[in-house]
Amino acid sequence: MVDSNTDFELKNPVNVEVQEASEEYVNKLFSKSNSDFEVVAILKKLAVDRIYHEMIENPDEFKEKPHLSAVERWSGVTPAGPRDFLKKRIALPALPQVLIQIRNVINDPDSSASDLAEVISMDPKLVAAILRLANSAMYNFRTEVDTPTRAVALLGFKQASSLALGTVSLSLFKRSKVSVLELEKFWKHSIACGIIAQEIARAVNLGDPERFFVSGLLHDIGLYVIFESEKSLAVELKRLANEADESLYDAERDLLGFDHAILGGVIIKDWSFPRSLVIAAAGHHSPEKANEDPDAGVVHIADYAARALGYDLGISSVLGGVDEAAWNHIGITVDKFKELIPQFEVLIDEIFEILSPA
Ligand SMILES: [Fe+2]
């Protein structure tokens, strides 16, 4: 029997057992989201169709995965706050020289486009990534962009510096020997969040869409640091979230008294990165605290949408809520958002291919 609570139907279901399993999965996924909210209803409808096909094509993805045996049991000692956590349990990546230089160029009001092009030119990997991004479907330049100088000229200083900062920052997220985090999923989620945030910002003319792209790329840095710093804590958070059927950030708040968003804001602030990136990371799970800036709200919506569309981290099977006030504050209509969804996948795949480490 199909759950009578569901308000959606599959197109031509062929396997009733899988249909029921996929609906159960989706109902749990959206259990903390307000299904009366139109955007949630749209994402839920898309999810049931997607999950059904994923369950048919890749059933192993949906089986419970064993805990990592190499990870010790968590000590149970909670940090006094994000700063205390960073002091004692640090797996914070060191900033590469090129990232420091990009940041300095951004923070120096006297910097010029040629300073930026010069910094980019020093790193061949960055040059390749910037040129591929500038020639990607994210932009529709009529000519081929073949040098960093040309890329900076066409994109503009702000946009090019944002892209350079985001591109190099992604390389901080590396694979470690025993990782609780599935790095490929983390990368894809970060890129998906960046693309969706950027496209929302573009659609409602918030200006400087690349800033939202970078906010999306970096929004979960606190999660990376928690999961890489203390793997036994990561396993415990994962267990707690799944046992209590709650989202990861709720499990973090219950266990630690703060969440990865707040921690990420502290890290990005300490790095002297632009304020908009601090606000977006710190507020992406509590956008109501940062209403005067659109950054946290846009990244909150983009993060939710990315996970609902399947670009999740594979940590918790519950999405958490989406803040309707943040949605209203951004001012995007449901129809406009619906129109954007098909482009998301195309852009995410292309940009993942450009930026992924493999
Ligand atoms: Fe998050």
Coordinates of C-alpha atoms and ligand atoms in Angstrom, one line a residue:
M1 CA 0.0 0.0 0.0
V2 CA 1.2 3.5 -0.7
D3 CA 1.3 5.8 2.3
S4 CA -2.0 7.7 2.4
N5 CA -0.2 10.8 3.7
T6 CA 1.7 11.3 0.5
D7 CA 0.4 13.9 -1.9
F8 CA 2.4 12.8 -4.9
E9 CA 2.4 10.0 -7.4
L10 CA 5.1 8.4 -9.4
K11 CA 4.9 8.5 -13.2
N12 CA 4.3 4.9 -14.3
P13 CA 5.6 3.1 -11.3
V14 CA 6.8 -0.4 -12.2
N15 CA 8.0 -1.8 -8.9
V16 CA 5.6 -1.3 -6.1
E17 CA 8.0 -2.4 -3.4
V18 CA 10.6 0.1 -4.5
Q19 CA 7.9 2.7 -4.9
E20 CA 6.9 2.3 -1.2
A21 CA 10.5 2.3 -0.1
S22 CA 11.2 5.5 -2.0
E23 CA 8.1 7.2 -0.6
E24 CA 9.0 6.2 2.9
Y25 CA 12.6 7.5 2.3
V26 CA 11.3 10.8 1.0
N27 CA 8.7 11.3 3.7
K28 CA 11.5 10.9 6.3
L29 CA 13.8 13.2 4.3
F30 CA 11.2 16.0 4.4
S31 CA 9.8 15.2 7.8
K32 CA 11.2 18.4 9.3
S33 CA 10.2 20.6 6.3
N34 CA 6.9 22.3 5.9
S35 CA 5.3 20.5 3.0
D36 CA 2.6 23.2 2.7
F37 CA 5.3 25.6 1.6
E38 CA 5.2 25.4 -2.2
V39 CA 8.9 25.2 -2.8
V40 CA 9.2 22.3 -0.4
A41 CA 6.3 20.5 -2.2
I42 CA 8.0 21.0 -5.6
L43 CA 11.4 19.6 -4.3
K44 CA 9.6 16.7 -2.6
K45 CA 7.8 15.8 -5.7
L46 CA 11.1 15.8 -7.7
A47 CA 12.8 13.8 -4.9
V48 CA 10.3 10.9 -5.0
D49 CA 10.8 10.4 -8.7
R50 CA 14.6 10.7 -8.3
I51 CA 14.9 8.4 -5.3
Y52 CA 12.7 5.7 -6.9
H53 CA 15.1 5.6 -9.9
E54 CA 18.2 5.7 -7.7
M55 CA 16.8 2.8 -5.6
I56 CA 16.4 0.8 -8.8
E57 CA 19.7 1.7 -10.3
N58 CA 21.9 1.7 -7.2
P59 CA 20.2 -0.1 -4.3
D60 CA 23.5 -0.4 -2.3
E61 CA 23.5 3.4 -1.8
F62 CA 20.5 3.0 0.4
K63 CA 21.8 0.2 2.7
E64 CA 23.1 1.1 6.1
K65 CA 26.8 1.6 6.0
P66 CA 29.0 0.0 8.7
H67 CA 30.7 2.4 11.1
L68 CA 34.4 2.9 10.6
S69 CA 36.2 0.4 12.7
A70 CA 39.4 2.5 12.7
V71 CA 37.6 5.3 14.6
E72 CA 37.7 5.2 18.4
R73 CA 34.7 5.8 20.5
W74 CA 34.1 9.5 21.2
S75 CA 35.4 10.7 24.6
G76 CA 32.2 12.6 25.4
V77 CA 34.2 15.7 26.3
T78 CA 32.4 18.7 24.7
P79 CA 34.2 21.9 23.8
A80 CA 33.2 25.2 25.6
G81 CA 32.4 26.8 22.3
P82 CA 33.7 27.1 18.7
R83 CA 36.9 28.9 19.7
D84 CA 37.7 26.2 22.3
F85 CA 37.0 23.6 19.6
L86 CA 39.4 25.3 17.2
K87 CA 42.1 25.6 19.9
K88 CA 42.1 22.0 20.9
R89 CA 41.0 19.8 18.0
I90 CA 42.4 21.4 15.0
A91 CA 42.5 19.9 11.5
L92 CA 42.3 23.3 10.0
P93 CA 44.0 23.4 6.6
A94 CA 46.8 25.9 6.2
L95 CA 46.2 28.7 3.7
P96 CA 48.3 28.2 0.6
Q97 CA 50.5 31.2 -0.4
V98 CA 48.4 31.9 -3.5
L99 CA 45.2 32.0 -1.4
I100 CA 46.8 34.5 1.0
Q101 CA 47.8 36.6 -2.0
I102 CA 44.3 36.6 -3.5
R103 CA 42.9 37.6 -0.2
N104 CA 45.4 40.4 0.1
V105 CA 44.5 41.7 -3.4
I106 CA 40.8 41.6 -2.4
N107 CA 41.4 43.4 0.9
D108 CA 43.6 46.1 -0.6
P109 CA 41.5 48.9 -2.0
D110 CA 44.5 50.0 -4.2
S111 CA 44.7 46.7 -6.0
S112 CA 44.2 46.7 -9.7
A113 CA 43.0 44.1 -12.3
S114 CA 46.6 43.6 -13.3
D115 CA 47.6 42.7 -9.7
L116 CA 44.9 40.1 -9.7
A117 CA 45.9 38.7 -13.1
E118 CA 49.5 38.5 -11.9
V119 CA 48.6 36.5 -8.8
I120 CA 46.4 34.2 -10.8
S121 CA 49.2 33.7 -13.4
M122 CA 51.6 32.4 -10.7
D123 CA 49.6 29.3 -10.2
P124 CA 49.1 27.1 -13.3
K125 CA 46.3 25.1 -11.8
L126 CA 44.4 28.2 -10.9
V127 CA 45.0 29.7 -14.4
A128 CA 43.5 26.5 -15.9
A129 CA 40.5 26.5 -13.6
I130 CA 39.8 30.2 -14.1
L131 CA 40.0 29.9 -17.9
R132 CA 37.8 26.9 -17.9
L133 CA 35.3 28.6 -15.7
A134 CA 35.3 31.8 -17.8
N135 CA 34.7 29.6 -20.9
S136 CA 32.0 27.5 -19.2
A137 CA 28.2 27.7 -19.5
M138 CA 28.2 29.9 -16.4
Y139 CA 29.1 32.8 -18.8
N140 CA 28.3 33.4 -22.4
F141 CA 31.2 35.3 -23.6
R142 CA 31.3 35.5 -27.3
T143 CA 35.1 35.2 -27.6
E144 CA 37.4 32.5 -26.1
V145 CA 38.9 33.6 -22.9
D146 CA 42.6 32.5 -23.1
T147 CA 44.6 34.5 -20.6
P148 CA 44.1 35.5 -16.9
T149 CA 44.3 39.1 -18.0
R150 CA 41.5 38.6 -20.5
A151 CA 39.5 36.7 -17.9
V152 CA 39.8 39.5 -15.3
A153 CA 38.9 42.1 -17.9
L154 CA 35.8 40.2 -19.1
L155 CA 34.6 39.1 -15.7
G156 CA 35.5 42.2 -13.8
F157 CA 37.8 42.5 -10.8
K158 CA 35.2 41.6 -8.1
Q159 CA 33.9 38.6 -10.0
A160 CA 37.3 37.3 -11.0
S161 CA 38.8 37.7 -7.5
S162 CA 35.8 35.9 -6.0
L163 CA 36.2 33.0 -8.5
A164 CA 39.9 32.8 -7.7
L165 CA 39.3 32.8 -4.0
G166 CA 36.6 30.1 -4.2
T167 CA 38.6 27.9 -6.6
V168 CA 41.7 27.8 -4.4
S169 CA 39.6 27.4 -1.2
L170 CA 38.0 24.3 -2.6
S171 CA 41.4 22.7 -2.8
L172 CA 41.7 22.9 1.0
F173 CA 39.2 20.1 1.3
K174 CA 41.4 17.1 0.9
R175 CA 41.0 13.4 1.4
S176 CA 42.4 12.0 4.6
K177 CA 43.3 8.4 5.4
V178 CA 40.3 7.6 7.5
S179 CA 37.5 9.9 6.6
V180 CA 34.0 9.9 8.0
L181 CA 33.1 12.5 5.4
E182 CA 32.6 11.2 1.8
L183 CA 34.8 13.8 0.1
E184 CA 33.3 13.5 -3.3
K185 CA 29.8 14.2 -1.9
F186 CA 31.2 17.1 0.1
W187 CA 32.7 18.7 -3.0
K188 CA 29.6 18.1 -5.1
H189 CA 27.4 19.5 -2.3
S190 CA 29.6 22.6 -2.0
I191 CA 29.6 23.2 -5.7
A192 CA 25.9 22.6 -6.0
C193 CA 25.2 25.0 -3.2
G194 CA 27.5 27.6 -4.9
I195 CA 25.8 27.3 -8.3
I196 CA 22.2 27.4 -6.8
A197 CA 23.1 30.4 -4.6
Q198 CA 24.6 32.2 -7.6
E199 CA 21.7 31.5 -9.9
I200 CA 19.2 32.7 -7.3
A201 CA 21.2 35.8 -6.8
R202 CA 21.4 36.4 -10.5
A203 CA 17.6 35.8 -10.9
V204 CA 16.7 38.5 -8.4
N205 CA 19.5 40.9 -9.3
L206 CA 21.3 40.8 -6.0
G207 CA 24.5 41.9 -7.8
D208 CA 27.9 40.2 -7.8
P209 CA 26.6 36.6 -8.2
E210 CA 30.1 35.2 -7.9
R211 CA 30.2 36.2 -4.3
F212 CA 27.2 33.9 -3.7
F213 CA 29.0 31.1 -5.7
V214 CA 32.0 31.4 -3.3
S215 CA 29.7 31.6 -0.3
G216 CA 28.2 28.3 -1.4
L217 CA 31.6 26.7 -2.0
L218 CA 32.7 27.6 1.5
H219 CA 29.5 27.4 3.6
D220 CA 30.2 24.0 5.1
I221 CA 33.9 24.5 5.9
G222 CA 33.0 24.2 9.6
L223 CA 31.5 20.8 8.9
Y224 CA 34.7 19.7 7.2
V225 CA 36.8 20.9 10.1
I226 CA 34.6 19.1 12.7
F227 CA 34.6 15.9 10.7
E228 CA 38.3 15.9 10.0
S229 CA 39.4 17.1 13.4
E230 CA 37.7 14.6 15.6
K231 CA 36.5 11.6 13.7
S232 CA 35.1 9.9 16.8
L233 CA 32.9 13.0 17.3
A234 CA 31.9 12.9 13.7
V235 CA 30.7 9.3 14.0
E236 CA 28.8 10.2 17.2
L237 CA 27.1 13.1 15.5
K238 CA 26.1 11.0 12.5
R239 CA 24.8 8.3 14.9
L240 CA 22.8 10.8 16.9
A241 CA 21.3 12.5 13.8
N242 CA 20.2 9.2 12.4
E243 CA 18.9 7.8 15.7
A244 CA 16.9 10.9 16.5
D245 CA 15.8 11.5 12.9
E246 CA 17.2 15.0 12.9
S247 CA 19.5 17.0 10.7
L248 CA 23.2 17.1 11.4
Y249 CA 23.2 20.7 12.6
D250 CA 20.5 19.9 15.2
A251 CA 22.6 17.0 16.4
E252 CA 25.6 19.3 16.7
R253 CA 23.5 21.9 18.6
D254 CA 22.3 19.1 21.0
L255 CA 25.8 17.7 21.5
L256 CA 28.1 20.7 21.3
G257 CA 25.9 23.7 21.9
F258 CA 26.9 25.2 18.5
D259 CA 26.7 24.0 14.9
H260 CA 29.2 23.8 12.0
A261 CA 27.8 27.0 10.5
I262 CA 28.9 29.1 13.5
L263 CA 32.3 27.3 13.5
G264 CA 32.7 28.0 9.8
G265 CA 31.9 31.7 10.3
V266 CA 34.7 31.9 13.0
I267 CA 37.2 30.2 10.7
I268 CA 36.5 32.4 7.7
K269 CA 36.6 35.5 9.8
D270 CA 40.0 34.5 11.3
W271 CA 41.2 34.1 7.7
S272 CA 40.2 37.8 7.0
F273 CA 38.1 36.7 4.0
P274 CA 35.3 39.1 2.9
R275 CA 32.6 39.7 5.4
S276 CA 29.8 38.4 3.1
L277 CA 31.5 34.9 3.2
V278 CA 31.6 35.0 7.0
I279 CA 27.8 36.0 7.2
A280 CA 26.8 33.3 4.7
A281 CA 28.7 30.5 6.4
A282 CA 27.8 31.5 10.0
G283 CA 24.1 32.1 9.2
H284 CA 23.3 29.3 6.7
H285 CA 21.4 27.3 9.3
S286 CA 19.9 30.3 11.1
P287 CA 19.3 33.0 8.4
E288 CA 16.9 34.8 10.7
K289 CA 19.9 36.1 12.6
A290 CA 21.4 37.8 9.5
N291 CA 18.4 39.4 7.8
E292 CA 20.1 42.6 6.9
D293 CA 22.3 40.8 4.5
P294 CA 20.9 38.5 1.8
D295 CA 24.0 36.2 1.9
A296 CA 22.9 33.9 4.7
G297 CA 19.4 33.6 3.4
V298 CA 20.4 32.8 -0.2
V299 CA 22.9 30.2 1.0
H300 CA 20.4 28.7 3.4
I301 CA 17.9 28.3 0.5
A302 CA 20.6 27.0 -1.8
D303 CA 21.9 24.5 0.7
Y304 CA 18.4 23.2 1.4
A305 CA 17.7 23.0 -2.3
A306 CA 21.0 21.3 -3.1
R307 CA 20.4 18.6 -0.5
A308 CA 16.7 18.2 -1.6
L309 CA 17.9 17.8 -5.2
G310 CA 20.2 14.9 -4.2
Y311 CA 23.5 16.8 -3.7
D312 CA 23.7 15.8 -0.1
L313 CA 26.5 14.8 2.2
G314 CA 25.2 11.3 3.0
I315 CA 25.3 12.1 6.7
S316 CA 21.7 12.5 7.9
S317 CA 18.6 11.2 6.2
V318 CA 16.6 14.3 7.4
L319 CA 16.8 17.6 5.6
G320 CA 15.8 19.9 8.4
G321 CA 13.6 22.9 7.8
V322 CA 13.7 25.7 5.3
D323 CA 13.1 29.2 6.5
E324 CA 10.1 30.8 4.7
A325 CA 11.0 34.2 5.9
A326 CA 14.4 33.9 4.3
W327 CA 12.7 32.9 1.0
N328 CA 10.4 35.9 1.2
H329 CA 13.2 38.2 2.1
I330 CA 15.2 37.2 -1.1
G331 CA 12.1 37.8 -3.2
I332 CA 12.4 35.0 -5.7
T333 CA 9.1 33.7 -7.0
V334 CA 8.3 30.0 -6.9
D335 CA 7.8 30.1 -10.7
K336 CA 11.2 31.7 -11.3
F337 CA 12.9 29.1 -9.0
K338 CA 11.1 26.3 -10.8
E339 CA 12.4 27.6 -14.1
L340 CA 16.0 27.6 -12.8
I341 CA 16.0 23.9 -11.6
P342 CA 16.8 22.2 -14.9
Q343 CA 19.8 24.5 -15.4
F344 CA 21.2 23.6 -12.0
E345 CA 22.1 20.1 -12.9
V346 CA 23.9 21.0 -16.1
L347 CA 25.9 23.7 -14.4
I348 CA 26.7 21.6 -11.4
D349 CA 28.0 18.8 -13.6
E350 CA 30.1 21.1 -15.7
I351 CA 31.6 23.1 -12.8
F352 CA 32.3 19.9 -10.8
E353 CA 34.2 18.5 -13.7
I354 CA 36.3 21.7 -13.9
L355 CA 37.0 22.1 -10.2
S356 CA 37.1 18.5 -8.8
P357 CA 40.5 17.3 -7.7
A358 CA 40.4 14.0 -9.6
Ligands
FE1 FE 25.6 23.2 6.6

